[in-house]
Coordinates of C-alpha atoms (C1' of nucleotides) in Angstrom, one line a residue:
Chain G
M27 CA 0.0 0.0 0.0
N28 CA 2.8 2.4 0.9
D29 CA 5.0 1.1 -1.9
P30 CA 5.9 4.2 -3.8
T31 CA 5.7 2.3 -7.1
T32 CA 2.0 1.9 -6.7
Q33 CA 1.6 5.7 -6.6
N34 CA 4.1 6.6 -9.3
H35 CA 1.7 8.6 -11.4
A36 CA 0.1 10.6 -8.6
G37 CA 0.9 14.3 -8.6
G38 CA 2.2 16.0 -5.5
S39 CA -1.1 17.6 -4.5
E40 CA -2.9 14.3 -5.2
M41 CA -0.5 12.4 -2.9
L42 CA -1.0 15.0 -0.2
E43 CA -4.7 14.8 -0.4
A44 CA -4.7 11.0 -0.6
A45 CA -2.7 10.8 2.6
R46 CA -5.2 13.1 4.4
R47 CA -8.2 11.3 3.0
E48 CA -6.7 8.0 4.2
K49 CA -6.5 9.5 7.7
L50 CA -10.0 10.7 7.5
R51 CA -11.1 7.2 6.6
K52 CA -9.3 5.8 9.6
I53 CA -10.9 8.4 11.9
Q54 CA -14.3 7.3 10.6
A55 CA -13.3 3.6 11.1
M56 CA -12.7 4.5 14.8
G57 CA -16.3 5.5 15.0
I58 CA -15.5 9.2 15.1
D59 CA -17.2 11.8 12.9
P60 CA -14.3 13.6 11.2
W61 CA -16.6 16.7 10.8
G62 CA -17.3 17.0 14.5
G63 CA -20.2 18.8 16.0
R64 CA -21.2 21.1 18.8
F65 CA -18.4 21.6 21.3
D66 CA -19.5 23.4 24.4
G67 CA -17.7 24.9 27.3
H68 CA -14.3 25.6 25.7
A69 CA -12.5 28.8 26.7
A70 CA -10.6 31.2 24.4
I71 CA -6.9 30.4 24.3
A72 CA -6.1 33.9 25.5
E73 CA -8.3 33.2 28.6
I74 CA -6.7 29.9 29.2
R75 CA -3.2 31.5 29.0
A76 CA -4.4 34.0 31.6
R77 CA -4.9 31.2 34.0
E78 CA -1.2 30.4 34.1
K79 CA -1.0 31.9 37.6
E80 CA -3.3 29.2 39.0
I81 CA -0.7 26.6 38.5
V82 CA 0.7 25.5 41.8
V83 CA 4.1 23.8 42.4
E84 CA 4.1 21.2 45.2
P85 CA 7.3 21.4 47.3
T86 CA 8.0 17.7 46.8
G87 CA 10.3 18.1 43.9
D88 CA 13.7 16.6 44.3
C89 CA 16.3 18.7 42.5
A90 CA 19.0 16.2 43.3
T91 CA 17.4 13.4 41.3
G92 CA 16.4 15.7 38.5
H93 CA 12.7 14.9 38.9
P94 CA 10.6 18.0 38.2
P95 CA 8.5 19.3 41.1
E96 CA 4.9 18.1 41.1
Q97 CA 2.6 20.7 39.4
H98 CA -1.1 21.1 39.6
G99 CA -3.0 23.3 37.2
P100 CA -6.5 24.1 36.2
K101 CA -8.5 21.8 34.0
V102 CA -9.2 23.6 30.7
R103 CA -11.0 22.9 27.5
A104 CA -9.8 24.5 24.3
A105 CA -10.6 24.3 20.6
G106 CA -8.6 25.4 17.6
R107 CA -6.6 24.7 14.5
I108 CA -3.4 22.7 14.5
V109 CA -0.6 25.0 13.2
L110 CA 2.5 23.1 14.2
Q111 CA 3.2 19.5 15.2
R112 CA 6.3 17.8 16.7
K113 CA 6.4 14.1 17.1
A114 CA 8.9 12.6 19.4
G115 CA 8.3 8.8 19.7
K116 CA 5.5 8.3 22.1
L117 CA 5.0 12.0 22.6
I118 CA 3.4 14.6 20.3
F119 CA 3.6 18.4 20.8
I120 CA 1.0 20.3 19.0
D121 CA 0.6 24.1 18.7
V122 CA -3.1 25.0 18.3
R123 CA -4.5 28.4 17.5
D124 CA -7.8 30.1 17.9
W125 CA -8.8 33.7 17.1
T126 CA -7.4 34.9 20.4
G127 CA -4.0 33.2 20.6
Q128 CA -1.9 30.0 20.4
I129 CA -0.9 27.4 22.9
Q130 CA 1.1 24.2 23.1
L131 CA -0.5 20.8 23.7
F132 CA 1.3 17.8 25.2
I133 CA 0.0 14.4 24.1
G134 CA 1.8 11.4 25.8
R135 CA 0.9 7.9 24.9
N136 CA 0.9 6.7 28.5
Q137 CA -1.0 9.8 29.6
V138 CA -4.0 9.8 27.1
G139 CA -4.6 6.1 26.6
E140 CA -4.6 4.0 23.4
R141 CA -7.7 5.4 21.8
N142 CA -6.7 9.1 22.1
W143 CA -3.2 8.1 21.0
E144 CA -4.4 6.4 17.9
L145 CA -6.5 9.5 17.1
A146 CA -3.5 11.7 17.7
G147 CA -1.5 9.8 15.2
L148 CA -4.1 10.7 12.5
L149 CA -3.9 14.5 13.0
D150 CA -2.6 16.7 10.3
L151 CA -1.6 20.4 10.1
G152 CA -4.7 22.4 9.6
D153 CA -7.1 20.0 11.4
L154 CA -9.5 21.5 13.9
I155 CA -9.5 19.8 17.3
G156 CA -10.8 20.2 20.8
V157 CA -9.0 19.1 23.9
D158 CA -9.6 18.6 27.6
G159 CA -6.5 18.7 29.8
E160 CA -4.5 20.3 32.6
L161 CA -2.7 23.5 32.2
R162 CA 0.9 23.2 33.4
H163 CA 4.4 24.0 32.3
T164 CA 6.8 21.6 30.5
K165 CA 10.3 21.0 31.7
T166 CA 11.4 23.9 29.6
G167 CA 8.8 26.2 31.1
E168 CA 6.4 26.4 28.1
L169 CA 2.8 26.9 29.1
T170 CA 1.1 23.7 27.9
I171 CA -2.2 21.9 28.0
F172 CA -1.4 18.3 29.0
V173 CA -4.1 16.6 27.0
E174 CA -6.4 14.0 28.7
Q175 CA -9.1 13.8 26.1
L176 CA -8.9 14.6 22.4
H177 CA -11.9 15.6 20.3
F178 CA -11.8 15.7 16.5
L179 CA -13.8 18.6 15.1
A180 CA -12.9 19.0 11.4
K181 CA -10.5 17.6 8.9
A182 CA -8.4 19.8 6.5
I183 CA -8.4 18.0 3.2
D184 CA -6.0 20.6 1.6
T185 CA -2.5 21.1 2.9
P186 CA -1.9 24.5 4.6
P187 CA 0.9 26.8 3.2
A188 CA 4.5 26.6 4.5
K189 CA 4.1 26.7 8.3
H190 CA 6.4 29.6 9.0
K191 CA 6.6 31.7 5.9
G192 CA 2.9 31.5 5.3
L193 CA 1.3 32.8 2.2
Q194 CA 3.6 35.3 0.3
D195 CA 1.8 35.5 -3.0
P196 CA -0.4 38.6 -2.9
E197 CA -2.8 37.1 -5.4
L198 CA -3.3 34.0 -3.3
R199 CA -3.7 36.1 -0.2
Q200 CA -6.6 37.9 -1.7
R201 CA -8.3 35.0 -3.6
R202 CA -8.0 32.7 -0.6
R203 CA -8.5 35.1 2.2
Y204 CA -9.3 32.3 4.6
L205 CA -5.7 31.0 4.3
D206 CA -4.4 34.5 4.7
L207 CA -6.4 35.0 7.9
I208 CA -5.0 31.7 9.3
H209 CA -1.4 32.0 8.2
T210 CA -0.4 35.6 7.7
E211 CA 0.9 37.4 10.7
G212 CA -1.5 40.2 11.6
S213 CA -4.1 39.4 9.0
L214 CA -6.8 38.3 11.4
E215 CA -5.9 41.0 13.9
R216 CA -6.4 43.6 11.1
A217 CA -9.8 42.2 10.2
L218 CA -10.9 42.3 13.8
H219 CA -9.5 45.8 14.2
R220 CA -11.6 46.9 11.3
T221 CA -14.8 45.9 13.0
A222 CA -13.7 47.6 16.2
I223 CA -13.1 50.8 14.3
V224 CA -16.5 50.6 12.6
R225 CA -18.2 49.9 15.9
S226 CA -16.4 52.9 17.5
V227 CA -17.5 55.2 14.7
R228 CA -21.1 54.1 15.3
D229 CA -20.7 54.5 19.0
T230 CA -19.2 58.0 18.7
L231 CA -22.1 59.1 16.5
A232 CA -24.7 57.6 18.7
S233 CA -23.2 59.4 21.7
E234 CA -23.7 62.6 19.8
R235 CA -27.4 61.6 19.2
F236 CA -27.0 60.8 15.5
V237 CA -29.3 58.1 14.2
E238 CA -28.3 55.6 11.6
V239 CA -30.5 55.0 8.5
E240 CA -30.3 52.8 5.5
G241 CA -30.8 54.5 2.1
P242 CA -31.4 52.7 -1.2
T243 CA -28.4 51.3 -3.0
L244 CA -30.3 51.1 -6.3
H245 CA -30.7 54.6 -7.8
A246 CA -32.5 55.8 -10.9
I247 CA -30.1 58.7 -10.9
A248 CA -26.7 58.1 -9.3
G249 CA -26.0 61.5 -7.7
G250 CA -24.1 63.1 -4.9
A251 CA -20.6 62.7 -6.3
A252 CA -18.7 62.9 -9.5
A253 CA -18.1 59.3 -10.5
R254 CA -19.1 56.8 -13.1
P255 CA -21.7 54.4 -11.7
F256 CA -22.3 50.7 -12.3
T257 CA -25.5 50.1 -14.3
T258 CA -28.0 47.3 -13.7
H259 CA -31.5 46.5 -14.7
H260 CA -34.8 45.8 -12.9
N261 CA -36.8 43.3 -14.9
A262 CA -40.3 43.8 -13.6
L263 CA -40.2 47.6 -13.9
D264 CA -38.0 47.3 -17.0
I265 CA -35.8 50.2 -16.0
D266 CA -32.1 50.7 -15.9
L267 CA -30.8 51.5 -12.4
H268 CA -27.4 52.5 -11.0
L269 CA -25.7 51.3 -7.9
R270 CA -25.2 54.3 -5.7
I271 CA -22.0 56.3 -5.9
A272 CA -22.8 58.3 -2.7
L273 CA -25.2 58.5 0.2
E274 CA -25.7 62.2 0.2
L275 CA -28.9 63.0 -1.6
H276 CA -31.2 60.6 0.3
L277 CA -29.7 61.6 3.7
K278 CA -30.5 65.3 2.9
R279 CA -34.1 64.3 2.1
L280 CA -34.2 62.9 5.6
L281 CA -32.8 66.1 6.9
V282 CA -35.8 67.9 5.2
G283 CA -38.0 65.2 6.8
G284 CA -36.9 66.2 10.2
I285 CA -34.2 63.6 11.1
E286 CA -31.9 66.3 12.4
R287 CA -28.9 64.2 13.1
V288 CA -28.5 61.4 10.6
F289 CA -25.8 59.2 9.2
E290 CA -25.3 56.1 7.1
L291 CA -22.4 53.9 7.1
G292 CA -22.5 51.7 4.0
R293 CA -21.2 50.5 0.7
V294 CA -21.0 52.7 -2.4
Y295 CA -19.9 51.6 -5.9
R296 CA -17.9 53.5 -8.4
N297 CA -17.0 52.1 -11.8
E298 CA -13.5 53.5 -11.8
G299 CA -9.9 52.1 -11.8
I300 CA -8.4 49.9 -9.2
D301 CA -5.2 50.6 -7.4
A302 CA -3.7 50.6 -3.9
R303 CA -6.2 53.2 -2.7
H304 CA -9.3 52.4 -4.8
N305 CA -11.7 49.4 -4.9
P306 CA -14.8 49.5 -7.0
E307 CA -16.9 49.0 -3.8
F308 CA -15.9 50.7 -0.7
T309 CA -17.4 51.8 2.6
M310 CA -18.4 55.4 3.2
L311 CA -19.7 57.2 6.2
E312 CA -21.8 60.3 5.6
V313 CA -23.2 62.4 8.4
Y314 CA -25.6 65.4 8.4
Q315 CA -26.3 67.7 11.3
A316 CA -29.1 70.2 11.1
Y317 CA -28.2 73.7 12.2
G318 CA -24.5 72.9 12.1
D319 CA -21.9 73.9 9.6
Y320 CA -18.5 72.7 8.3
R321 CA -16.8 73.7 11.5
T322 CA -19.2 71.6 13.5
M323 CA -18.2 68.7 11.2
M324 CA -14.5 69.4 11.7
D325 CA -14.8 68.9 15.4
L326 CA -16.9 65.8 14.9
T327 CA -14.4 64.3 12.4
E328 CA -11.6 64.7 14.9
K329 CA -13.6 63.1 17.6
I330 CA -14.6 60.1 15.4
I331 CA -10.9 59.5 14.5
I332 CA -9.6 59.9 18.1
E333 CA -12.2 57.6 19.5
A334 CA -11.4 55.0 16.7
I335 CA -7.8 55.1 17.7
N336 CA -8.7 54.6 21.3
A337 CA -10.9 51.6 20.3
T338 CA -7.9 49.8 18.8
G339 CA -5.9 50.4 21.9
Q340 CA -3.2 52.3 20.1
Q341 CA -1.2 55.5 20.8
Y342 CA -1.8 58.6 18.8
Q343 CA 1.5 58.2 17.0
L344 CA 1.0 55.5 14.5
D345 CA 3.4 53.7 12.2
W346 CA 2.3 53.8 8.6
G347 CA 4.5 52.7 5.6
G348 CA 7.7 53.3 7.6
K349 CA 6.5 56.8 8.6
T350 CA 5.0 58.1 11.9
I351 CA 1.7 59.8 11.7
D352 CA 0.8 61.9 14.7
F353 CA -2.9 62.0 15.4
T354 CA -2.5 63.8 18.7
P355 CA -5.4 66.3 18.8
P356 CA -6.0 69.0 17.8
F357 CA -5.2 68.3 14.1
A358 CA -3.7 71.1 12.1
R359 CA -6.1 73.5 10.2
M360 CA -5.1 75.6 7.2
T361 CA -7.0 77.3 4.5
Y362 CA -6.8 76.2 0.9
A363 CA -5.4 79.6 -0.1
E364 CA -2.7 79.5 2.5
L365 CA -1.6 76.0 1.5
F366 CA -1.8 76.9 -2.2
A367 CA 0.5 79.9 -1.7
E368 CA 2.9 78.0 0.6
H369 CA 3.4 75.1 -1.8
T370 CA 3.2 76.8 -5.2
G371 CA 4.7 80.2 -4.3
V372 CA 1.7 81.7 -6.1
E373 CA -1.1 83.7 -4.5
A374 CA -4.5 81.9 -4.9
D375 CA -6.1 85.0 -6.4
D376 CA -3.4 85.7 -9.0
E377 CA -5.0 84.2 -12.2
T378 CA -2.1 85.1 -14.5
A379 CA 0.5 83.6 -12.2
I380 CA -1.6 80.5 -11.6
R381 CA -1.9 79.8 -15.3
E382 CA 1.9 80.3 -15.7
A383 CA 2.6 77.9 -12.8
A384 CA 0.2 75.4 -14.3
A385 CA 1.9 75.6 -17.7
R386 CA 5.3 75.1 -16.0
D387 CA 3.9 71.9 -14.4
G388 CA 2.7 70.7 -17.8
I389 CA -1.0 71.2 -16.9
E390 CA -3.3 72.0 -19.8
H391 CA -5.0 75.1 -18.6
R392 CA -6.4 76.8 -21.7
G393 CA -10.2 77.0 -21.8
K394 CA -10.5 75.9 -18.2
H395 CA -12.0 77.8 -15.4
I396 CA -9.3 79.4 -13.2
D397 CA -10.6 77.5 -10.2
V398 CA -10.3 74.2 -12.1
V399 CA -6.7 75.1 -13.0
K400 CA -6.0 76.1 -9.5
N401 CA -7.3 72.8 -8.2
L402 CA -5.3 70.7 -10.7
L403 CA -2.3 72.6 -9.4
F404 CA -3.4 72.0 -5.8
E405 CA -3.8 68.3 -6.3
Q406 CA -0.5 68.0 -8.0
R407 CA 1.6 70.2 -5.8
V408 CA -0.1 70.3 -2.4
E409 CA -2.1 67.2 -1.7
G410 CA 0.7 64.7 -2.1
A411 CA 2.9 66.8 0.2
L412 CA 0.4 66.8 3.1
C413 CA 1.5 64.4 5.7
G414 CA -1.3 65.3 8.0
P415 CA -3.5 64.9 9.6
I416 CA -4.5 68.4 8.4
F417 CA -7.8 70.0 7.8
V418 CA -7.7 72.0 4.5
Y419 CA -10.7 74.4 4.5
D420 CA -12.3 77.2 2.5
Y421 CA -12.2 75.8 -1.1
P422 CA -12.8 77.7 -4.3
A423 CA -16.6 77.9 -4.7
S424 CA -16.8 76.9 -8.3
I425 CA -15.4 73.4 -7.7
C426 CA -17.9 72.7 -4.9
P427 CA -21.4 72.9 -6.4
L428 CA -23.2 71.4 -3.4
T429 CA -21.6 73.7 -0.9
K430 CA -22.8 76.9 0.7
R431 CA -20.5 79.9 0.0
K432 CA -19.2 82.1 2.7
A433 CA -21.5 85.0 3.5
D434 CA -18.8 87.6 3.1
D435 CA -17.0 86.0 0.1
P436 CA -19.1 84.1 -2.4
T437 CA -16.0 82.9 -4.2
V438 CA -15.1 80.7 -1.2
A439 CA -17.0 77.5 -0.3
E440 CA -17.4 76.4 3.3
R441 CA -15.8 73.1 2.8
F442 CA -12.9 71.1 4.3
E443 CA -11.0 68.0 3.4
L444 CA -8.9 66.1 5.9
F445 CA -5.7 64.9 4.4
V446 CA -3.4 62.2 5.9
Q447 CA -0.3 61.0 4.0
G448 CA -1.6 62.6 0.8
M449 CA -4.9 60.7 1.1
E450 CA -8.2 62.4 1.3
L451 CA -9.7 60.9 4.4
A452 CA -12.7 63.1 5.0
N453 CA -14.7 65.7 3.1
A454 CA -17.2 68.1 4.6
Y455 CA -19.4 71.0 3.7
T456 CA -21.8 73.6 5.0
E457 CA -24.6 72.2 2.9
L458 CA -26.3 74.3 0.3
N459 CA -30.0 74.5 1.1
D460 CA -31.2 77.2 -1.4
P461 CA -33.1 75.2 -4.0
D462 CA -32.9 77.8 -6.7
L463 CA -29.1 78.2 -6.3
Q464 CA -28.7 74.4 -6.2
E465 CA -30.6 74.0 -9.4
E466 CA -28.6 76.8 -11.0
L467 CA -25.4 75.2 -10.0
F468 CA -26.6 71.7 -11.1
S469 CA -27.6 73.2 -14.5
R470 CA -24.5 75.2 -15.1
Q471 CA -21.9 72.6 -15.9
L472 CA -18.5 73.2 -14.5
E473 CA -16.4 74.9 -17.1
G474 CA -13.7 72.8 -18.6
L475 CA -15.0 69.4 -17.5
P476 CA -16.8 66.9 -19.8
E477 CA -20.4 66.2 -19.1
E478 CA -19.9 62.7 -17.5
E479 CA -17.5 64.1 -14.9
S480 CA -19.8 66.9 -13.8
M481 CA -22.9 66.6 -11.7
A482 CA -25.0 67.5 -14.6
R483 CA -27.4 64.7 -14.1
M484 CA -30.3 66.5 -12.5
D485 CA -32.1 64.8 -9.5
R486 CA -35.4 66.7 -9.8
D487 CA -36.9 65.1 -6.7
F488 CA -33.9 66.2 -4.6
L489 CA -34.5 69.8 -5.7
R490 CA -38.2 69.4 -4.8
A491 CA -37.2 68.2 -1.4
L492 CA -35.0 71.3 -0.9
R493 CA -38.0 73.5 -1.9
Q494 CA -39.7 72.1 1.2
G495 CA -37.0 73.8 3.3
M496 CA -33.9 72.0 4.4
P497 CA -32.4 73.2 7.7
P498 CA -29.0 74.8 7.3
A499 CA -26.6 71.9 8.0
G500 CA -23.1 70.6 8.1
G501 CA -22.4 67.4 6.1
L502 CA -19.4 65.0 6.4
G503 CA -18.1 62.1 4.4
V504 CA -15.4 59.8 5.6
G505 CA -13.7 57.0 3.7
I506 CA -13.9 54.1 6.2
D507 CA -11.5 51.9 4.3
R508 CA -8.8 54.6 4.3
L509 CA -9.4 55.3 7.9
V510 CA -8.9 51.6 8.6
M511 CA -5.7 51.6 6.5
L512 CA -4.2 54.4 8.5
L513 CA -5.2 52.9 11.8
T514 CA -4.0 49.4 11.0
G515 CA -0.7 50.2 9.1
A516 CA -2.1 48.9 5.8
T517 CA -0.6 50.6 2.7
T518 CA -3.1 49.1 0.3
I519 CA -6.9 49.1 0.4
R520 CA -6.8 45.4 -0.4
E521 CA -5.4 44.7 3.0
V522 CA -8.5 46.2 4.7
I523 CA -11.1 44.8 2.4
L524 CA -11.5 41.1 3.0
F525 CA -12.6 40.3 -0.5
P526 CA -11.4 43.0 -2.9
L527 CA -12.5 42.8 -6.5
L528 CA -10.3 40.5 -8.6
R529 CA -10.6 39.2 -12.1
P530 CA -12.4 35.8 -12.0
E531 CA -10.0 32.9 -11.5
V532 CA -9.4 30.9 -14.7
E533 CA -9.5 27.1 -14.4
Chain B
rG150 C1' -6.4 52.3 -20.9
rA151 C1' -0.4 52.9 -21.1
rG152 C1' 4.4 51.3 -19.3
rG153 C1' 7.5 48.2 -16.1
rC154 C1' 8.2 43.7 -13.1
rU155 C1' 6.6 38.7 -11.8
rG156 C1' 4.5 33.5 -12.8
rU157 C1' 9.2 26.7 -11.6
rA158 C1' 6.6 20.7 -6.6
rG159 C1' 0.8 21.7 -1.9
rC160 C1' 3.7 26.4 0.3
rU161 C1' 8.4 29.5 0.2
rC162 C1' 12.1 30.0 -3.3
rA163 C1' 17.0 28.7 -6.3
rG164 C1' 18.0 27.5 -11.4
rU165 C1' 24.9 30.1 -14.1
rC166 C1' 26.4 30.6 -21.1
rG167 C1' 20.4 27.5 -24.3
rG168 C1' 22.5 21.1 -23.0
rU169 C1' 18.5 15.2 -18.8
rA170 C1' 14.5 20.0 -13.0
rG171 C1' 16.9 21.8 -7.5
rA172 C1' 16.5 23.0 -2.1
rG173 C1' 13.7 24.0 2.6
rC174 C1' 8.9 23.1 4.6
rA175 C1' 4.7 19.9 4.0
rA176 C1' 3.8 14.4 2.7
rC177 C1' 5.1 8.9 3.0
rG178 C1' 8.2 4.8 5.7
rG179 C1' 11.5 4.2 10.0
rA180 C1' 14.0 5.8 15.2
rC181 C1' 13.0 8.8 19.5
rU182 C1' 8.4 10.1 26.6
rU183 C1' 9.6 17.2 27.5
rU184 C1' 9.7 19.2 22.0
rU185 C1' 10.0 24.9 20.7
rA186 C1' 10.9 26.2 12.9
rA187 C1' 12.5 19.3 17.2
rU188 C1' 16.4 16.0 15.4
rC189 C1' 18.3 11.8 12.6
rC190 C1' 17.9 7.8 8.3
rG191 C1' 15.2 6.7 3.9
rU192 C1' 11.3 7.5 -0.1
rA193 C1' 8.1 9.8 -3.4
rG194 C1' 6.3 14.3 -5.6
rG195 C1' 7.0 18.7 -11.9
rU196 C1' 1.7 20.4 -18.2
rC197 C1' 8.6 25.2 -15.4
rU198 C1' 0.9 29.8 -16.2
rC199 C1' -1.1 28.9 -21.4
rG200 C1' -0.4 29.0 -26.9
rG201 C1' 2.9 29.7 -30.9
rG202 C1' 8.1 30.5 -32.9
rU203 C1' 13.7 30.2 -33.3
rU204 C1' 17.1 26.0 -32.4
rC205 C1' 20.0 19.6 -33.2
rG206 C1' 18.2 21.0 -28.2
rA207 C1' 14.1 26.1 -24.6
rG208 C1' 12.5 26.9 -17.5
rC209 C1' 16.1 30.3 -20.0
rC210 C1' 15.8 33.6 -26.4
rC211 C1' 11.4 35.9 -29.6
rC212 C1' 5.9 36.8 -30.4
rG213 C1' 1.0 36.4 -28.4
rA214 C1' -2.6 35.4 -24.4
rC215 C1' -4.0 35.1 -19.1
rA216 C1' -3.3 36.5 -14.0
rG217 C1' -1.0 39.4 -10.0
rC218 C1' 2.1 43.5 -8.3
rC219 C1' 4.1 48.5 -9.1
rU220 C1' 3.9 53.4 -11.7
rC221 C1' 0.6 56.6 -14.5
rA222 C1' -4.5 58.0 -16.1
rC223 C1' -9.8 58.0 -14.2
rC224 C1' -11.4 58.3 -8.9
rA225 C1' -12.2 58.8 -3.0

RNA sequence: GAGGCUGUAGCUCAGUCGGUAGAGCAACGGACUUUUAAUCCGUAGGUCUCGGGUUCGAGCCCCGACAGCCUCACCA
């Protein structure tokens, strides 16, 4: 049976699988279900490790004869995945891991009895097991569960990756995220950190009396942002629909409807390119507060981020891509015009100088509105240089059609963006609530931009809602994936999205 | 969409000048009752991503396709 010549045409993976299936068969032959079942009463491995101090050492040990002192520890029950196995004759050491930690098991032939020993011999890396045993130290001082009873919970038919190097291929890490979570250092922790951050954002908003709502994701008109939408079709109504590109226009309708502090934390979809900072579906937070303005939102943004950092148990100085980002509040605040002048050497109201500077940077500026040119220059020269966190506020009005202008300077919009490491993390406005001005701005396409990039698609019902009277309000958008990136040290968005979009695997 | 890099055993990676495909881990057989990436002896495992081409001969050179990564463009 084990004669290699009888298996000479089997491939490597087939041999590996055959060996595991043979063990599975033997487990079944022992009358044990290799797919396990309910396993009650086990403690998290981290909790078990915390019981180390309950181990008592009897003073009967005899150092002269080399016999270890007698130990008594608590009886514990654990469950987890086998990540390492060392066989030494009639002993097996196993390292088992759950989502809280890892611990060593000791299985001795004379200690567990023949049936457990037989089962132990059928264990493979990757199998899921449960154990009952006593928590003690080995000779070398390693905290260990000395197994008394072994429970088989599930078989791994496929071989896990190299036990120490784990998965290195970024493609495999994304396509088989389950393996990545098991075997890549920090992968599971990052996923759990993400949920802690999202929960913290919700808690912070709830503590400020904001209420969470769920708007539609299927839109007849995909508005609220400048992005190309995905298109789909509803059969019964026979209409084309778009997946939402923003949450904004429905939340504002709710503001009109009297939900004075409202937010939605949800997925939006943009049919754009994919890179380290962009995934076609991503998670957005949008918040609206009646009777507030963009400064209200600035304070709220800072609070949301600070609380999220606290929720992950980290300090305010965070490592990110080899650099340190200092989130110690208060964050820096500078106007668009100040930063523009500082980084370009050109005053923000000097049109001739701006066009000259744009030409020097190779930016095509002819026929474009001066604010568009200014913003191209800003994006090229300023944004990438902002380490942050820094609130950039008071933007040129013409590039912000949904924003209220300053009362004393209609060329300036009450808007801020929060930049960290050159990334736009948050974007907020004092919302425009004048329906006539809104309609005019919607209608008048932004000069120099093609139609599909502008917000020319008119949402008539949204304008009708504004005519009912929308309270003056502050509005905020936060890119949750980017926030998680910054707070978990991830330098690509694919690290914080469990299942990023990939081309389908070809067989 | 453009350019660059990468693709070899289940996993991680070597592969020189174009001359019969290599290692570690994992697996299989054996030894071992305190190991820590256990160790030791032995065995097996390959459509070199796919398809063409050049050549006496291609993992290696050329062309094309597919996938991933990076940079750029769009975008947040």
